[in-house]
Amino acid sequence: MSTAPEEIFYGLGAGVSGLGRWRLQAPVFKNFVFPVPPIEEQKAIAGHLDVKCAQIDQAIEKQRAVAERLADYRKSIIYQAVTGKIDCRKEA
């Protein structure tokens, strides 16, 4: 079996029964070729993903902090309005 995406797709689809369920018979699976990049490329990919995941985690944390500050600010404004410390009629 080739590693071309179309051939992999149709090779796996060869075991589909009349119900449309995918089956992969043992002899086909044993002869299946799994394309795997060289170890150095795998390490480079993993390193790149680690960097990107760290950047995403930092962005998420910043957004959570902003959301928390806005929620605190909202509570503060509501408290000040309810206790009469600010006159909302003047602000509108």
CSV table of N, CA and C in Angstrom, one decimal:
chain,number,residue,atom,x,y,z
A,1,MET,N,0.9,-1.2,0.0
A,1,MET,CA,0.0,0.0,0.0
A,1,MET,C,0.9,1.2,0.0
A,2,SER,N,0.5,2.2,-0.8
A,2,SER,CA,1.3,3.5,-0.9
A,2,SER,C,1.0,4.4,0.3
A,3,THR,N,1.8,5.4,0.5
A,3,THR,CA,1.5,6.4,1.5
A,3,THR,C,0.8,7.6,1.0
A,4,ALA,N,0.4,7.6,-0.3
A,4,ALA,CA,-0.4,8.7,-0.8
A,4,ALA,C,-1.7,8.8,-0.1
A,5,PRO,N,-2.1,10.0,0.4
A,5,PRO,CA,-3.4,10.1,1.1
A,5,PRO,C,-4.6,9.5,0.5
A,6,GLU,N,-4.7,9.6,-0.8
A,6,GLU,CA,-5.9,9.0,-1.5
A,6,GLU,C,-5.8,7.5,-1.4
A,7,GLU,N,-4.6,6.9,-1.6
A,7,GLU,CA,-4.5,5.5,-1.6
A,7,GLU,C,-4.7,5.0,-0.2
A,8,ILE,N,-4.3,5.7,0.8
A,8,ILE,CA,-4.6,5.3,2.2
A,8,ILE,C,-6.1,5.3,2.5
A,9,PHE,N,-6.7,6.4,2.0
A,9,PHE,CA,-8.2,6.5,2.3
A,9,PHE,C,-8.9,5.3,1.6
A,10,TYR,N,-8.6,5.1,0.3
A,10,TYR,CA,-9.3,4.1,-0.4
A,10,TYR,C,-8.9,2.7,0.0
A,11,GLY,N,-7.7,2.5,0.5
A,11,GLY,CA,-7.2,1.2,1.0
A,11,GLY,C,-8.0,0.9,2.3
A,12,LEU,N,-8.2,1.9,3.1
A,12,LEU,CA,-9.0,1.6,4.4
A,12,LEU,C,-10.4,1.4,4.0
A,13,GLY,N,-10.9,2.1,3.0
A,13,GLY,CA,-12.3,2.0,2.6
A,13,GLY,C,-12.6,0.7,2.0
A,14,ALA,N,-11.6,-0.1,1.6
A,14,ALA,CA,-11.8,-1.4,0.9
A,14,ALA,C,-12.5,-2.4,1.8
A,15,GLY,N,-12.4,-2.1,3.1
A,15,GLY,CA,-13.1,-3.1,4.1
A,15,GLY,C,-14.4,-2.6,4.5
A,16,VAL,N,-15.0,-1.6,3.9
A,16,VAL,CA,-16.3,-1.2,4.3
A,16,VAL,C,-17.4,-2.2,3.9
A,17,SER,N,-18.3,-2.5,4.9
A,17,SER,CA,-19.3,-3.4,4.6
A,17,SER,C,-20.5,-2.7,4.1
A,18,GLY,N,-21.6,-3.4,3.8
A,18,GLY,CA,-22.8,-2.8,3.2
A,18,GLY,C,-23.4,-1.8,4.1
A,19,LEU,N,-23.1,-1.9,5.4
A,19,LEU,CA,-23.7,-0.9,6.4
A,19,LEU,C,-22.9,0.4,6.4
A,20,GLY,N,-21.8,0.4,5.7
A,20,GLY,CA,-21.0,1.7,5.8
A,20,GLY,C,-20.1,1.8,6.9
A,21,ARG,N,-19.8,0.7,7.6
A,21,ARG,CA,-18.9,0.7,8.8
A,21,ARG,C,-17.5,0.4,8.3
A,22,TRP,N,-16.5,1.1,8.8
A,22,TRP,CA,-15.1,0.9,8.4
A,22,TRP,C,-14.6,-0.3,9.2
A,23,ARG,N,-14.0,-1.2,8.4
A,23,ARG,CA,-13.3,-2.4,9.0
A,23,ARG,C,-11.9,-2.4,8.4
A,24,LEU,N,-11.0,-2.8,9.2
A,24,LEU,CA,-9.6,-3.0,8.7
A,24,LEU,C,-9.2,-4.4,9.1
A,25,GLN,N,-9.1,-5.3,8.2
A,25,GLN,CA,-8.8,-6.7,8.4
A,25,GLN,C,-7.3,-6.8,8.8
A,26,ALA,N,-7.1,-7.8,9.6
A,26,ALA,CA,-5.7,-8.0,10.2
A,26,ALA,C,-4.6,-8.1,9.1
A,27,PRO,N,-4.8,-8.9,8.0
A,27,PRO,CA,-3.8,-8.9,7.0
A,27,PRO,C,-3.5,-7.6,6.4
A,28,VAL,N,-4.5,-6.8,6.2
A,28,VAL,CA,-4.3,-5.5,5.6
A,28,VAL,C,-3.6,-4.6,6.6
A,29,PHE,N,-4.0,-4.6,7.8
A,29,PHE,CA,-3.3,-3.8,8.9
A,29,PHE,C,-1.9,-4.2,9.0
A,30,LYS,N,-1.5,-5.5,9.0
A,30,LYS,CA,-0.1,-5.9,9.1
A,30,LYS,C,0.7,-5.4,8.0
A,31,ASN,N,0.2,-5.2,6.8
A,31,ASN,CA,0.9,-4.7,5.7
A,31,ASN,C,0.8,-3.1,5.5
A,32,PHE,N,0.2,-2.5,6.4
A,32,PHE,CA,-0.1,-1.1,6.3
A,32,PHE,C,1.2,-0.3,6.6
A,33,VAL,N,1.5,0.7,5.8
A,33,VAL,CA,2.7,1.5,5.9
A,33,VAL,C,2.3,2.8,6.6
A,34,PHE,N,2.9,3.1,7.8
A,34,PHE,CA,2.7,4.3,8.5
A,34,PHE,C,3.8,5.3,8.2
A,35,PRO,N,3.5,6.4,7.5
A,35,PRO,CA,4.6,7.3,7.2
A,35,PRO,C,5.0,8.0,8.5
A,36,VAL,N,6.3,8.0,8.9
A,36,VAL,CA,6.8,8.6,10.1
A,36,VAL,C,8.0,9.4,9.7
A,37,PRO,N,8.0,10.7,10.1
A,37,PRO,CA,9.2,11.5,9.8
A,37,PRO,C,10.4,11.1,10.6
A,38,PRO,N,11.6,11.5,10.1
A,38,PRO,CA,12.8,11.1,10.9
A,38,PRO,C,12.8,11.7,12.3
A,39,ILE,N,13.5,11.1,13.2
A,39,ILE,CA,13.5,11.5,14.6
A,39,ILE,C,13.8,13.0,14.8
A,40,GLU,N,14.8,13.5,14.1
A,40,GLU,CA,15.1,14.9,14.2
A,40,GLU,C,14.0,15.8,13.8
A,41,GLU,N,13.3,15.4,12.8
A,41,GLU,CA,12.1,16.2,12.4
A,41,GLU,C,11.0,16.1,13.4
A,42,GLN,N,10.8,14.9,14.0
A,42,GLN,CA,9.8,14.8,15.0
A,42,GLN,C,10.2,15.7,16.2
A,43,LYS,N,11.4,15.7,16.6
A,43,LYS,CA,11.9,16.6,17.7
A,43,LYS,C,11.6,18.0,17.4
A,44,ALA,N,11.9,18.4,16.1
A,44,ALA,CA,11.7,19.8,15.7
A,44,ALA,C,10.2,20.2,15.8
A,45,ILE,N,9.4,19.2,15.3
A,45,ILE,CA,7.9,19.4,15.3
A,45,ILE,C,7.4,19.6,16.8
A,46,ALA,N,7.9,18.7,17.7
A,46,ALA,CA,7.5,18.7,19.1
A,46,ALA,C,8.0,20.0,19.7
A,47,GLY,N,9.2,20.5,19.4
A,47,GLY,CA,9.7,21.7,20.0
A,47,GLY,C,8.8,22.9,19.5
A,48,HIS,N,8.5,22.9,18.2
A,48,HIS,CA,7.7,24.0,17.7
A,48,HIS,C,6.3,24.0,18.3
A,49,LEU,N,5.7,22.8,18.5
A,49,LEU,CA,4.4,22.7,19.2
A,49,LEU,C,4.5,23.2,20.6
A,50,ASP,N,5.6,22.8,21.3
A,50,ASP,CA,5.8,23.3,22.7
A,50,ASP,C,5.8,24.8,22.8
A,51,VAL,N,6.5,25.4,21.9
A,51,VAL,CA,6.6,26.9,21.9
A,51,VAL,C,5.2,27.5,21.6
A,52,LYS,N,4.5,27.0,20.6
A,52,LYS,CA,3.2,27.5,20.2
A,52,LYS,C,2.2,27.3,21.4
A,53,CYS,N,2.2,26.1,22.0
A,53,CYS,CA,1.3,25.8,23.1
A,53,CYS,C,1.6,26.8,24.3
A,54,ALA,N,2.8,27.1,24.6
A,54,ALA,CA,3.2,28.0,25.6
A,54,ALA,C,2.6,29.4,25.3
A,55,GLN,N,2.8,29.8,24.0
A,55,GLN,CA,2.2,31.1,23.6
A,55,GLN,C,0.7,31.2,23.8
A,56,ILE,N,0.1,30.1,23.4
A,56,ILE,CA,-1.4,30.0,23.5
A,56,ILE,C,-1.8,30.1,25.0
A,57,ASP,N,-1.1,29.3,25.9
A,57,ASP,CA,-1.4,29.3,27.3
A,57,ASP,C,-1.2,30.7,27.9
A,58,GLN,N,-0.2,31.4,27.5
A,58,GLN,CA,0.0,32.8,28.0
A,58,GLN,C,-1.1,33.7,27.5
A,59,ALA,N,-1.5,33.6,26.3
A,59,ALA,CA,-2.6,34.4,25.8
A,59,ALA,C,-3.9,34.1,26.5
A,60,ILE,N,-4.2,32.9,26.8
A,60,ILE,CA,-5.4,32.5,27.5
A,60,ILE,C,-5.3,33.1,28.9
A,61,GLU,N,-4.2,33.0,29.6
A,61,GLU,CA,-4.0,33.5,30.9
A,61,GLU,C,-4.2,35.0,31.0
A,62,LYS,N,-3.7,35.7,30.0
A,62,LYS,CA,-3.9,37.2,29.9
A,62,LYS,C,-5.4,37.5,29.7
A,63,GLN,N,-6.1,36.8,28.9
A,63,GLN,CA,-7.5,37.0,28.7
A,63,GLN,C,-8.3,36.7,29.9
A,64,ARG,N,-7.9,35.7,30.7
A,64,ARG,CA,-8.6,35.4,31.9
A,64,ARG,C,-8.4,36.5,32.9
A,65,ALA,N,-7.2,37.0,33.0
A,65,ALA,CA,-6.9,38.1,33.9
A,65,ALA,C,-7.7,39.4,33.5
A,66,VAL,N,-7.8,39.7,32.2
A,66,VAL,CA,-8.6,40.8,31.8
A,66,VAL,C,-10.0,40.6,32.2
A,67,ALA,N,-10.6,39.4,31.9
A,67,ALA,CA,-12.0,39.1,32.2
A,67,ALA,C,-12.2,39.2,33.7
A,68,GLU,N,-11.2,38.8,34.5
A,68,GLU,CA,-11.4,38.9,36.0
A,68,GLU,C,-11.4,40.4,36.4
A,69,ARG,N,-10.5,41.2,35.9
A,69,ARG,CA,-10.4,42.6,36.2
A,69,ARG,C,-11.7,43.3,35.8
A,70,LEU,N,-12.2,43.0,34.6
A,70,LEU,CA,-13.5,43.6,34.2
A,70,LEU,C,-14.7,43.2,35.1
A,71,ALA,N,-14.7,41.9,35.5
A,71,ALA,CA,-15.8,41.5,36.4
A,71,ALA,C,-15.7,42.2,37.8
A,72,ASP,N,-14.4,42.4,38.3
A,72,ASP,CA,-14.2,43.1,39.5
A,72,ASP,C,-14.7,44.6,39.4
A,73,TYR,N,-14.3,45.2,38.2
A,73,TYR,CA,-14.7,46.6,38.0
A,73,TYR,C,-16.2,46.7,37.9
A,74,ARG,N,-16.9,45.7,37.2
A,74,ARG,CA,-18.3,45.8,37.1
A,74,ARG,C,-19.0,45.7,38.5
A,75,LYS,N,-18.5,44.8,39.3
A,75,LYS,CA,-19.0,44.6,40.7
A,75,LYS,C,-18.8,45.9,41.5
A,76,SER,N,-17.7,46.6,41.3
A,76,SER,CA,-17.4,47.8,42.0
A,76,SER,C,-18.3,48.9,41.6
A,77,ILE,N,-18.6,49.0,40.3
A,77,ILE,CA,-19.5,50.0,39.8
A,77,ILE,C,-20.9,49.8,40.3
A,78,ILE,N,-21.3,48.5,40.3
A,78,ILE,CA,-22.7,48.2,40.8
A,78,ILE,C,-22.8,48.5,42.3
A,79,TYR,N,-21.7,48.2,43.0
A,79,TYR,CA,-21.7,48.5,44.5
A,79,TYR,C,-21.8,50.0,44.7
A,80,GLN,N,-21.0,50.7,44.0
A,80,GLN,CA,-21.0,52.2,44.1
A,80,GLN,C,-22.4,52.8,43.8
A,81,ALA,N,-23.0,52.2,42.7
A,81,ALA,CA,-24.3,52.8,42.3
A,81,ALA,C,-25.4,52.4,43.4
A,82,VAL,N,-25.3,51.2,43.9
A,82,VAL,CA,-26.3,50.8,44.9
A,82,VAL,C,-26.2,51.5,46.2
A,83,THR,N,-25.0,51.8,46.6
A,83,THR,CA,-24.7,52.5,47.9
A,83,THR,C,-24.8,54.0,47.8
A,84,GLY,N,-25.1,54.5,46.6
A,84,GLY,CA,-25.2,55.9,46.4
A,84,GLY,C,-23.9,56.7,46.3
A,85,LYS,N,-22.8,56.0,46.1
A,85,LYS,CA,-21.5,56.7,46.0
A,85,LYS,C,-21.4,57.4,44.6
A,86,ILE,N,-22.1,56.9,43.7
A,86,ILE,CA,-22.1,57.6,42.4
A,86,ILE,C,-23.6,57.8,42.0
A,87,ASP,N,-23.8,58.8,41.3
A,87,ASP,CA,-25.2,59.1,40.8
A,87,ASP,C,-25.2,58.8,39.3
A,88,CYS,N,-25.9,57.7,39.0
A,88,CYS,CA,-26.0,57.2,37.7
A,88,CYS,C,-26.8,58.1,36.8
A,89,ARG,N,-27.7,58.9,37.4
A,89,ARG,CA,-28.5,59.8,36.6
A,89,ARG,C,-27.6,60.9,35.9
A,90,LYS,N,-26.5,61.3,36.6
A,90,LYS,CA,-25.7,62.3,36.0
A,90,LYS,C,-24.8,61.8,34.8
A,91,GLU,N,-24.5,60.5,34.9
A,91,GLU,CA,-23.6,59.9,34.0
A,91,GLU,C,-24.3,59.7,32.6
A,92,ALA,N,-25.6,59.5,32.6
A,92,ALA,CA,-26.3,59.2,31.4
A,92,ALA,C,-26.6,60.4,30.6
